[in-house]
mmCIF file of C-alpha atoms in Angstrom:
data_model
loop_
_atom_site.group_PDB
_atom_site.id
_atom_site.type_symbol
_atom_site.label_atom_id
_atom_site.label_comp_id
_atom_site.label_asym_id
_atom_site.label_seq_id
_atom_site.Cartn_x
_atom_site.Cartn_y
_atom_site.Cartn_z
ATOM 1 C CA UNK A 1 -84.257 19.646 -32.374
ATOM 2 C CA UNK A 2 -83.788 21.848 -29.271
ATOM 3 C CA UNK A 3 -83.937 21.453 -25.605
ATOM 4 C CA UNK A 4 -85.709 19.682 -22.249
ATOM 5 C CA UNK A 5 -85.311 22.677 -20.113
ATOM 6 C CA UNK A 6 -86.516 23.264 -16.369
ATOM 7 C CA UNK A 7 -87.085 26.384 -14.723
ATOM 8 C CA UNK A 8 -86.970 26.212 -11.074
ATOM 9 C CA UNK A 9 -88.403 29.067 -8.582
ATOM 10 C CA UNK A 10 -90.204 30.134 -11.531
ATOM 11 C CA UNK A 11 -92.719 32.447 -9.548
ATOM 12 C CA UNK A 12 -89.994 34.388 -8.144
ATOM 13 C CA UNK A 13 -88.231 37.556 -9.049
ATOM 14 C CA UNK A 14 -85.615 35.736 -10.749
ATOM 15 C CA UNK A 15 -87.379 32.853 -12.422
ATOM 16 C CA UNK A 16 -89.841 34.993 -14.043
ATOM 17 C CA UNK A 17 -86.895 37.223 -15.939
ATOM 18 C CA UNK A 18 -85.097 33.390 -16.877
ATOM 19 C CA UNK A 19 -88.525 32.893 -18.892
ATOM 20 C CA UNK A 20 -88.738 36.173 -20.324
ATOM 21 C CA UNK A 21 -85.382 36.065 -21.209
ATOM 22 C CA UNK A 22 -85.222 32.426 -22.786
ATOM 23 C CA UNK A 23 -88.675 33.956 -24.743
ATOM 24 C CA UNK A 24 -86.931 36.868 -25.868
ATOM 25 C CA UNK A 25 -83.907 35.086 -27.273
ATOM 26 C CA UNK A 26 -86.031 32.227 -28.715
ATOM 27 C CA UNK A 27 -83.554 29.805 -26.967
ATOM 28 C CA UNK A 28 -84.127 26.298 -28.661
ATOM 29 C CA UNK A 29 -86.856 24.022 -26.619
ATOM 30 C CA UNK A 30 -88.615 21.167 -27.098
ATOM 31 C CA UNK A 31 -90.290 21.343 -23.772
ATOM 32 C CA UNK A 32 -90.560 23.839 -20.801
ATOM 33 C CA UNK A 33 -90.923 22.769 -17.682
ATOM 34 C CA UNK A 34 -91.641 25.641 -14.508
ATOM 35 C CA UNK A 35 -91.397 24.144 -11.103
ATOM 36 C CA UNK A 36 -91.424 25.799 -7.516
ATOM 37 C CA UNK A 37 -92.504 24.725 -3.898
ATOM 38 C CA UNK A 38 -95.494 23.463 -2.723
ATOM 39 C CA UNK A 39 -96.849 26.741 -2.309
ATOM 40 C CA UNK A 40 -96.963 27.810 -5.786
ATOM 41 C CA UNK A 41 -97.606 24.650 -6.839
ATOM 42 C CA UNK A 42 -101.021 24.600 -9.898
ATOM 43 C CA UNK A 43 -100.665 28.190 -10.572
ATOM 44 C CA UNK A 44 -99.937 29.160 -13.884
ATOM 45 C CA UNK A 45 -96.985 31.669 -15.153
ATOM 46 C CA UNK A 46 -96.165 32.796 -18.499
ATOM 47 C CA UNK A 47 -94.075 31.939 -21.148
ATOM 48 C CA UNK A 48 -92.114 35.630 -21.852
ATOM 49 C CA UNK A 49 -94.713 37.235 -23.869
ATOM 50 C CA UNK A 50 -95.864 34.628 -25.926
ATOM 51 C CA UNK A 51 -99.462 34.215 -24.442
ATOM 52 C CA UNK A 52 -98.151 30.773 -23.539
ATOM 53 C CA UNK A 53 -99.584 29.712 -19.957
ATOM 54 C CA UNK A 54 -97.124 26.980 -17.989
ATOM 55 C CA UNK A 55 -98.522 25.125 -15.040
ATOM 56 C CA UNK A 56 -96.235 25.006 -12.128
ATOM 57 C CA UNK A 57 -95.242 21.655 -10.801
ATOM 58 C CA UNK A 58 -94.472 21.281 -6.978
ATOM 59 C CA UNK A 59 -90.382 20.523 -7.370
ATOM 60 C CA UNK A 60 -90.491 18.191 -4.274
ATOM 61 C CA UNK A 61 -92.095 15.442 -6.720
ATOM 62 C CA UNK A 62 -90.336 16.312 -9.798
ATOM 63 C CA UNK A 63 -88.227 13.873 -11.945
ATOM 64 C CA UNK A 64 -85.635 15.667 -13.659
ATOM 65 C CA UNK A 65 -85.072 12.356 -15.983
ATOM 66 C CA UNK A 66 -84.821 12.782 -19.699
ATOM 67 C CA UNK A 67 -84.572 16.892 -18.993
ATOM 68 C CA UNK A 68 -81.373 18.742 -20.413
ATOM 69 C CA UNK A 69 -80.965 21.403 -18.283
ATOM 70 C CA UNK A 70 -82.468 23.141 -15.355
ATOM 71 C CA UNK A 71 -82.003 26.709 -14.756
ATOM 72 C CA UNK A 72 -81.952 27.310 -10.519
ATOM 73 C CA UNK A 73 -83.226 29.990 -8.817
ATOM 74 C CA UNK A 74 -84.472 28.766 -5.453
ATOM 75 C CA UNK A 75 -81.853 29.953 -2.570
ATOM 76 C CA UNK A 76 -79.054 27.746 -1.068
ATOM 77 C CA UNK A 77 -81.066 25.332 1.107
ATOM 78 C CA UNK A 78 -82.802 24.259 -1.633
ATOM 79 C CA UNK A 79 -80.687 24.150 -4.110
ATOM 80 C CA UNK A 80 -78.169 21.914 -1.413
ATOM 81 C CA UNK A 81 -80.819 19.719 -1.779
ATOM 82 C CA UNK A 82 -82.583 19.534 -5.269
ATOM 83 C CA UNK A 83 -79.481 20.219 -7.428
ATOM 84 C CA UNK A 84 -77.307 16.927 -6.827
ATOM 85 C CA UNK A 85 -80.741 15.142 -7.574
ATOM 86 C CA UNK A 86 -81.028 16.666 -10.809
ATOM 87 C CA UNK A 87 -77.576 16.010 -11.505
ATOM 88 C CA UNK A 88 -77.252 12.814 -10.661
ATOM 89 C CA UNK A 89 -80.230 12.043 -13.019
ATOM 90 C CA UNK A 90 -78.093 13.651 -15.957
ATOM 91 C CA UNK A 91 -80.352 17.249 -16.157
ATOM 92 C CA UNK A 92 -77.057 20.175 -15.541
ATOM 93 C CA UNK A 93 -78.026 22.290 -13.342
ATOM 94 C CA UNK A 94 -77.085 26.132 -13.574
ATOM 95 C CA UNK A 95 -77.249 27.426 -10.308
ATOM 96 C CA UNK A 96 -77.995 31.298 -9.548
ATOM 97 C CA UNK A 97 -77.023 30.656 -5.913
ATOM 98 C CA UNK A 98 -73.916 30.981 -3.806
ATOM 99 C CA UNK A 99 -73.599 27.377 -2.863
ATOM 100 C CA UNK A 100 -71.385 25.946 -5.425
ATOM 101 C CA UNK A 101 -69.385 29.150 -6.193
ATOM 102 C CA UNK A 102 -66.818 28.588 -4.887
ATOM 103 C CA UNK A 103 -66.457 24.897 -5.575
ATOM 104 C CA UNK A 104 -63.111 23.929 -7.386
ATOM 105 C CA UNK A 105 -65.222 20.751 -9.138
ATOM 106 C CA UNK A 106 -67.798 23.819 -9.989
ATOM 107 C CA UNK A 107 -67.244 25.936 -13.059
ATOM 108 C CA UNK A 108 -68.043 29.387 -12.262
ATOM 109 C CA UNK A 109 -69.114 31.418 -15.661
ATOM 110 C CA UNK A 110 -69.703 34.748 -17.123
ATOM 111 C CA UNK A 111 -69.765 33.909 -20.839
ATOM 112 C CA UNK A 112 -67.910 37.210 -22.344
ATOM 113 C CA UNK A 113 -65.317 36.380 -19.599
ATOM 114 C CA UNK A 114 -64.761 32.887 -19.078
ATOM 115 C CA UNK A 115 -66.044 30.565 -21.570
ATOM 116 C CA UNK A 116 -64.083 27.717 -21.650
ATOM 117 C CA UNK A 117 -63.892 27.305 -17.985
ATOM 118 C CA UNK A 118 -67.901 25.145 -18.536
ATOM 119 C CA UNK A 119 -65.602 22.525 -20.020
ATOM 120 C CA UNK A 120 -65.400 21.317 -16.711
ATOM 121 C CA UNK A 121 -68.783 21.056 -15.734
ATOM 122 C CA UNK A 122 -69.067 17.283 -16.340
ATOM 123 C CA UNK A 123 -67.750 16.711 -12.967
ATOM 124 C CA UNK A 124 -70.463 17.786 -11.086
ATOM 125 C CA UNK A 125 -73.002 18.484 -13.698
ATOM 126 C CA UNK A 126 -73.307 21.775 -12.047
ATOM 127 C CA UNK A 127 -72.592 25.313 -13.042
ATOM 128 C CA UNK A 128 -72.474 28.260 -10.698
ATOM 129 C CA UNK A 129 -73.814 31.793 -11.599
ATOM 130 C CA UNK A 130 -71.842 34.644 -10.054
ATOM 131 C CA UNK A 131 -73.154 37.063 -7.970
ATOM 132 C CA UNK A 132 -75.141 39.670 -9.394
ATOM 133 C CA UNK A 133 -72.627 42.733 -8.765
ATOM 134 C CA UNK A 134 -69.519 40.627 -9.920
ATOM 135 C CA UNK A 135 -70.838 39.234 -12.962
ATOM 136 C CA UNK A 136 -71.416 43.012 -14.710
ATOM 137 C CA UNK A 137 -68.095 44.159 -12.922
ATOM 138 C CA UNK A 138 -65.862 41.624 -14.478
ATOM 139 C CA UNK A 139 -67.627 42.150 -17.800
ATOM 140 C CA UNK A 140 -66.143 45.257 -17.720
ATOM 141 C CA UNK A 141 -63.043 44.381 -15.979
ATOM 142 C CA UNK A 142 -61.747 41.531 -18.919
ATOM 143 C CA UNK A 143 -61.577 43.340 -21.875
ATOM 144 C CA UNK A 144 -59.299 46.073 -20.078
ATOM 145 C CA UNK A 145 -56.982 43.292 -17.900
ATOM 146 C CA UNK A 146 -56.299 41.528 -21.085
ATOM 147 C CA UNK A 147 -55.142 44.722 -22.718
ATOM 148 C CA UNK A 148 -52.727 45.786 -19.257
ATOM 149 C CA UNK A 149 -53.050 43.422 -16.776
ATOM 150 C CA UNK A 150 -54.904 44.545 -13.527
ATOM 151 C CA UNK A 151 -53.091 44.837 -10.368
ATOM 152 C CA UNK A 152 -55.507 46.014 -7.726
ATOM 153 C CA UNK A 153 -59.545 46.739 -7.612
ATOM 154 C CA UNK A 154 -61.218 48.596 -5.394
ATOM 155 C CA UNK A 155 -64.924 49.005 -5.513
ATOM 156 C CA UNK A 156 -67.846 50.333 -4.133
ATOM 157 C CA UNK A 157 -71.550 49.409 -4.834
ATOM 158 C CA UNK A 158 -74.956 50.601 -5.252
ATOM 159 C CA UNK A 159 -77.083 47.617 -4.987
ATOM 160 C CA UNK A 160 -80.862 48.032 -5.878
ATOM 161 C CA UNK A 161 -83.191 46.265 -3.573
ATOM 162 C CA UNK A 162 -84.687 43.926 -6.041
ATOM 163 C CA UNK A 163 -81.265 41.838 -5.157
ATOM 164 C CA UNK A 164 -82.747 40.729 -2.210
ATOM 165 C CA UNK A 165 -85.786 39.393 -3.710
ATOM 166 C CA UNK A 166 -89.683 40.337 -3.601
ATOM 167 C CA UNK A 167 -89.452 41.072 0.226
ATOM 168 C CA UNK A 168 -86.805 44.049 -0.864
ATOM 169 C CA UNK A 169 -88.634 45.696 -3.037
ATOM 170 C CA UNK A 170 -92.348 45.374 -1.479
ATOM 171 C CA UNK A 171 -90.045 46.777 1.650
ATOM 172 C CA UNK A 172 -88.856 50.046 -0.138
ATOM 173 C CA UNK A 173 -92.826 50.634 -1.819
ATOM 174 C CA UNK A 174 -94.165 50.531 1.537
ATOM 175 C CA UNK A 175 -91.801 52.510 3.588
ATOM 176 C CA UNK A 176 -91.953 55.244 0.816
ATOM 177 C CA UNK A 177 -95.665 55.564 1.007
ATOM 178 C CA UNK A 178 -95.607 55.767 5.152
ATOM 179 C CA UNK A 179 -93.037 58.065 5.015
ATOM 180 C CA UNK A 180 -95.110 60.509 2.399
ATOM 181 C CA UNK A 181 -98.465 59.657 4.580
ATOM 182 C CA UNK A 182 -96.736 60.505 8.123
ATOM 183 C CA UNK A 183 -96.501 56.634 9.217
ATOM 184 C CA UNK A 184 -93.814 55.156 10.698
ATOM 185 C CA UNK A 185 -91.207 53.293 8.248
ATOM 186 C CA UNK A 186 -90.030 49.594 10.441
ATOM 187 C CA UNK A 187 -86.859 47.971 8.697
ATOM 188 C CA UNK A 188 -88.487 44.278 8.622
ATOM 189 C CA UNK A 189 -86.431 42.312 5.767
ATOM 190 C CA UNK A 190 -83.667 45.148 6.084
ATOM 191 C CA UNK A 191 -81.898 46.003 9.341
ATOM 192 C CA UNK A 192 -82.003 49.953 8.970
ATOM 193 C CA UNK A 193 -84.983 51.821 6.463
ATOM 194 C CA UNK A 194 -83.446 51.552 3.164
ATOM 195 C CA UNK A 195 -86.750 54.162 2.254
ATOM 196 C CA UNK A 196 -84.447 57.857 1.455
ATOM 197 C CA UNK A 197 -81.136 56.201 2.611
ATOM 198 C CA UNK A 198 -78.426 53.481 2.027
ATOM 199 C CA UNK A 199 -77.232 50.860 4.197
ATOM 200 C CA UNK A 200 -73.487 49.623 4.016
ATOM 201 C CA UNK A 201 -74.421 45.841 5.113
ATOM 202 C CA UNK A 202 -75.152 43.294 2.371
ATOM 203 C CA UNK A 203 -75.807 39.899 3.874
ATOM 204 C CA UNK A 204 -73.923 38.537 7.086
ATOM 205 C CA UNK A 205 -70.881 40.089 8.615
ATOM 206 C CA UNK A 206 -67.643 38.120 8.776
ATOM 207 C CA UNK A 207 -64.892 38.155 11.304
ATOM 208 C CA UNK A 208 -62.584 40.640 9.623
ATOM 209 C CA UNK A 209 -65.388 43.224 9.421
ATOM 210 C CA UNK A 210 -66.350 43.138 5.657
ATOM 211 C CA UNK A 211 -69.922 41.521 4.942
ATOM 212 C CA UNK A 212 -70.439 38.022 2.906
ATOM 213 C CA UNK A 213 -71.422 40.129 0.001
ATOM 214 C CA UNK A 214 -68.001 41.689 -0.229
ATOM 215 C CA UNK A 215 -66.222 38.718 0.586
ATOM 216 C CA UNK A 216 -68.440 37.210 -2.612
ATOM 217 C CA UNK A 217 -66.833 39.843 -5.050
ATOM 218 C CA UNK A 218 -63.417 39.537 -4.218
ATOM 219 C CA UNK A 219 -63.681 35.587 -3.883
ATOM 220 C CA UNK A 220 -65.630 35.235 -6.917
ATOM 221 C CA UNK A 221 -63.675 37.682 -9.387
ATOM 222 C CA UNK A 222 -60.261 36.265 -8.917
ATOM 223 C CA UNK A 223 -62.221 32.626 -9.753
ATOM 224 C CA UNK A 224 -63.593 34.011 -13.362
ATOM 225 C CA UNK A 225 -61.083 36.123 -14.016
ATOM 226 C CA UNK A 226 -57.438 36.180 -12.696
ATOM 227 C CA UNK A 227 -56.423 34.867 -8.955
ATOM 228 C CA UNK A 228 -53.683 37.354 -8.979
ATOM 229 C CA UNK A 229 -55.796 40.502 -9.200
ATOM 230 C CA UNK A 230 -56.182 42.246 -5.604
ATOM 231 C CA UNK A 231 -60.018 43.308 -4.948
ATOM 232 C CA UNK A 232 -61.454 45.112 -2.287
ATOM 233 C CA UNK A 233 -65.364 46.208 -1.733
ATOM 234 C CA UNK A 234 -67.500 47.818 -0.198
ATOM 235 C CA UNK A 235 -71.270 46.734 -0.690
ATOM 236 C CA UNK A 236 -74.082 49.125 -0.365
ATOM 237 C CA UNK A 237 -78.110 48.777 -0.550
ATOM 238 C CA UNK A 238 -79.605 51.691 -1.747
ATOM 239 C CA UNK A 239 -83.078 52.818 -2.393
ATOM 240 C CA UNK A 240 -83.438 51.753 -6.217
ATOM 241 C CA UNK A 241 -86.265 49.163 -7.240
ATOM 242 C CA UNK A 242 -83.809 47.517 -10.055
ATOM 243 C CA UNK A 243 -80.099 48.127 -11.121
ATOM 244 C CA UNK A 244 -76.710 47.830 -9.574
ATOM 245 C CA UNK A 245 -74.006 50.164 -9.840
ATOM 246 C CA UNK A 246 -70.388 50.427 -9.198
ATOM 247 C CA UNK A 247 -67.610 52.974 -8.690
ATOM 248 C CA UNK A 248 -65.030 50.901 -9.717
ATOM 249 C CA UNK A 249 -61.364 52.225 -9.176
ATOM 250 C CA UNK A 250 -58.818 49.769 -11.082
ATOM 251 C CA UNK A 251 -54.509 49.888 -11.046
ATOM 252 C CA UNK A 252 -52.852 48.381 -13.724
ATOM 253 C CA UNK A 253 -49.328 46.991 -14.452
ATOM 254 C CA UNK A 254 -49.197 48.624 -18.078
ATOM 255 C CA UNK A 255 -49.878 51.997 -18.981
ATOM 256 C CA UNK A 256 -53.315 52.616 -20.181
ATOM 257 C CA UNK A 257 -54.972 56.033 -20.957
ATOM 258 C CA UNK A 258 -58.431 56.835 -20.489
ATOM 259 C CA UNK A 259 -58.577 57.495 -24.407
ATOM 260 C CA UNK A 260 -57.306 54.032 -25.200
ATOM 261 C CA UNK A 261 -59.740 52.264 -22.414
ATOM 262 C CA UNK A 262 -62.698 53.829 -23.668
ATOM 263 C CA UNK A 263 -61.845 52.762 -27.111
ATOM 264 C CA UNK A 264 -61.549 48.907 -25.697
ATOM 265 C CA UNK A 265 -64.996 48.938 -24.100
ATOM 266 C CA UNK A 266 -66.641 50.240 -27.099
ATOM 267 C CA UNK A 267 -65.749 47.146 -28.814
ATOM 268 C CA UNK A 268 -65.768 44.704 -26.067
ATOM 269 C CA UNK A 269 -68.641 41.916 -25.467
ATOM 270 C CA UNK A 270 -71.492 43.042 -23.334
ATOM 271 C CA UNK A 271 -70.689 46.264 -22.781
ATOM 272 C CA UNK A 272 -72.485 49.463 -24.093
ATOM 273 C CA UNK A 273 -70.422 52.443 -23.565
ATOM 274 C CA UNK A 274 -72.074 55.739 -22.600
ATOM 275 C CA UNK A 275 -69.357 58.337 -21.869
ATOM 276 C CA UNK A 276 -70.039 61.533 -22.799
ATOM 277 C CA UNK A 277 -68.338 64.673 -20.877
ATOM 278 C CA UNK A 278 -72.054 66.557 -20.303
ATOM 279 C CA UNK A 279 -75.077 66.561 -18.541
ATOM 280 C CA UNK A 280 -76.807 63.379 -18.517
ATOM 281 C CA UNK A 281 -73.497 61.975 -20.736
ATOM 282 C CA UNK A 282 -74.093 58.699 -18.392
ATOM 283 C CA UNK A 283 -75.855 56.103 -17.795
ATOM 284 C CA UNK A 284 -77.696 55.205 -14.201
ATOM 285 C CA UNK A 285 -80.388 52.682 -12.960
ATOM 286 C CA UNK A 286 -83.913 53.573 -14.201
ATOM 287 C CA UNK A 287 -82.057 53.350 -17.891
ATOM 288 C CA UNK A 288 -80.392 49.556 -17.368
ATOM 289 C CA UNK A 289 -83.699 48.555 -16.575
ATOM 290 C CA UNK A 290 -84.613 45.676 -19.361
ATOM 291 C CA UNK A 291 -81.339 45.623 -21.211
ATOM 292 C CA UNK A 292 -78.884 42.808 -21.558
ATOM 293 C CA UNK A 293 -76.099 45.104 -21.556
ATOM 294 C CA UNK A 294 -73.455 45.897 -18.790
ATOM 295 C CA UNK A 295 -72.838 50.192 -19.386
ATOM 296 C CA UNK A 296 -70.144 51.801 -18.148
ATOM 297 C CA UNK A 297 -69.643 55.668 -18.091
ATOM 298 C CA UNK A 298 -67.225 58.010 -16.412
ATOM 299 C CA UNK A 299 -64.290 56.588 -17.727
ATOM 300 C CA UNK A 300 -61.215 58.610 -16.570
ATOM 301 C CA UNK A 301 -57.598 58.484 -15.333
ATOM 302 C CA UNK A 302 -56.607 58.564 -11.894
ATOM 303 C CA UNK A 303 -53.225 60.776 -11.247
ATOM 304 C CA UNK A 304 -52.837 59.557 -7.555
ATOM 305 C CA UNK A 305 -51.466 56.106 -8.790
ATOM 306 C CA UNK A 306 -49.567 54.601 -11.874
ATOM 307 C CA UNK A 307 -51.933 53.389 -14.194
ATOM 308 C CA UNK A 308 -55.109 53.910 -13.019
ATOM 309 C CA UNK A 309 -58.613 54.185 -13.905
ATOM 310 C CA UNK A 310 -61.911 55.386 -12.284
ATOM 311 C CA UNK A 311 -65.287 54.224 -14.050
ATOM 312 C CA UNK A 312 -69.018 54.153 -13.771
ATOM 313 C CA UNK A 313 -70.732 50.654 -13.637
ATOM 314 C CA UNK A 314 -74.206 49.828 -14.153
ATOM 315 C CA UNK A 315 -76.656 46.922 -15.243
ATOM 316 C CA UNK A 316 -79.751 45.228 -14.881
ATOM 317 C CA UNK A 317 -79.358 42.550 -11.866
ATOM 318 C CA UNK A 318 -82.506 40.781 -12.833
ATOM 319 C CA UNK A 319 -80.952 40.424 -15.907
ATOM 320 C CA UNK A 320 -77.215 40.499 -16.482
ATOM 321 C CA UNK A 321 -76.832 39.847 -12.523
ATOM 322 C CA UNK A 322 -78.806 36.607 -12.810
ATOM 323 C CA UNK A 323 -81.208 35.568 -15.307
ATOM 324 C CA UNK A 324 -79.531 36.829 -18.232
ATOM 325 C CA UNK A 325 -76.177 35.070 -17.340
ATOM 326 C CA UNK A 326 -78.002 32.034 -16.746
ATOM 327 C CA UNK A 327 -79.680 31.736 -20.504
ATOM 328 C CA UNK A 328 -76.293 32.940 -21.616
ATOM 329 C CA UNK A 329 -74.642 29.751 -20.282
ATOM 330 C CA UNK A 330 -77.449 27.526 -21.231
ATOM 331 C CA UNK A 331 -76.607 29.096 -24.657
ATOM 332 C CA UNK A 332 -72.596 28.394 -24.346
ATOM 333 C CA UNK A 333 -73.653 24.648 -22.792
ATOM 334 C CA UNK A 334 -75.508 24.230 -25.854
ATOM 335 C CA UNK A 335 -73.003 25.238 -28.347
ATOM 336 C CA UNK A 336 -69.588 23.874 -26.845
ATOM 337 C CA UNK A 337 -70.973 20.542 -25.517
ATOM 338 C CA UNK A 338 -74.800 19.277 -25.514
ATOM 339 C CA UNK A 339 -75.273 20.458 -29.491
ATOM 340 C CA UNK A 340 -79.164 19.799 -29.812
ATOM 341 C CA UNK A 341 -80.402 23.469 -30.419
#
């Protein structure tokens, strides 16, 4: 016996890994439902791999009734409006946007982290996906705070542009082919070119000078992981079609080597460790692409404070970022409450 599960936003970047991904890990359903808006509404998408053709329903005139779970991945102003409808009819929604985040009725969940905190889901029948550039950092983050206890985080991204959707990544293709062709390359979904350079803005700015995107990091970690822990970051687009990475610079109460932290990771959940002191002994973008894993690299200690690390971050944002997380908590829903699968 296994699942009623929804997909919603199904045609987009997102929604399209959540169905390769529940393919891949031959997650438990009875029936598969893809829905989007009106626009993609009669087209068909498929099922992973499988050859399996889905016809997508228009979500404005969906009843989520008798469904188990949907997984969301349809923006904020959407999901404020479809997601208490779903939950009120008794479908649990897991929601890859920032609306319910930060929600103290609103579990918040990275499995390897914090998997009993989707006990209390029942209270809104809603659970929040991080954002994409906390989720792989406090992958890597838990195993090594519950071994020393960290004090302070600072870190810097390196945010591919397929985190900002379809638009992103059509925006970098074409700008890259003017450039080589002599046209001119117009920012249109990003404010500067991202085409051969970075931009240090990631979403809206707020009134103390950091963006929404950095707020979301620091907000969001000390929800999964530990409110005392001190986080500050600094978000950056660059011009990579998939994969995040992080410089992640981390000071702990207890003494930890370098030695003794790479030995942690190696065993830890999620993580695939790739530290080798050589050419190439790392791991970057183009080779996250398609894995579930979160790999970190560059492990090493930093002298200018007491207890500190510096490390190399990087993983798949379609997939460990978002969709990946998502089936992962429709997995952990399964097992520690709903029990069909």
């Amino acid at each position: 016996m296994g699942y009623r599960v929804v997909v919603a936003g199904a045609t987009g970047n997102v929604g399209r890994e959540m169905l390769n991904i529940l393919a891949e890990r031959e997650f438990p359903i009875d029936e598969l439902a893809v829905v989007a808006s009106s626009r993609s509404t009669g087209d068909e998408i498929e099922y992973g791999e499988t050859g399996k053709m889905l016809k997508v329903r228009n979500i404005e005139h969906f009843d989520p009734t008798g469904w188990d779970m949907a997984l969301f991945a349809i923006g904020s102003e959407a999901t404020k409006v479809y997601a208490p409808k779903f939950a009120a009819a008794g479908c649990t929604v897991i929601d890859n946007s920032s609306l319910y985040r930060m929600d103290p009725d609103v579990p918040l969940i990275v499995p390897e982290v914090n998997p009993y905190a989707i006990d209390g889901y029942k209270k809104r029948n809603i659970i929040a996906n991080p954002n994409c550039s906390t989720a792989q950092m406090v992958v890597a983050l838990k195993p090594l705070h519950d071994f020393a206890t960290i004090k302070r985080v600072v870190v810097a991204t390196y945010q591919s542009v397929s985190g900002a959707g379809k638009a992103g990544m059509d925006e970098l293709f074409e700008q890259s082919r003017n450039i080589f062709v002599g046209d001119p390359a117009v920012p249109a979904k990003f404010t500067k070119q991202i085409a051969f350079n970075v931009i240090p803005h990631i979403d809206s700015f707020l009134d103390d000078g950091s963006t929404k995107e950095e707020w979301k990091m620091v907000v969001e970690t000390k929800k999964i992981l530990d409110p005392k822990i001190k986080v500050t970051a600094t978000c950056v687009r660059v011009p990579v079609f998939v994969g995040h990475s992080e410089a992640i610079n981390i000071e702990f109460v207890e003494e930890i080597s370098a030695k003794k932290a790479q030995s942690i990771l190696r065993e830890a959940p999620g993580i695939m460790l790739v530290d080798k002191h050589e050419d190439g002994g790392y791991v970057t973008p183009v080779e996250c692409v398609g894995d579930y894993a979160t790999f970190v690299s560059r492990v090493r200690e930093d002298s200018t404070v007491d207890n500190g690390l510096s490390l190399w971050c990087v993983s798949d944002n379609l997939r460990k970022g978002a969709a990946l997380n998502a089936v992962q908590i429709a997995e952990l829903l399964g097992r520690r409450h709903l029990k069909k699968g």
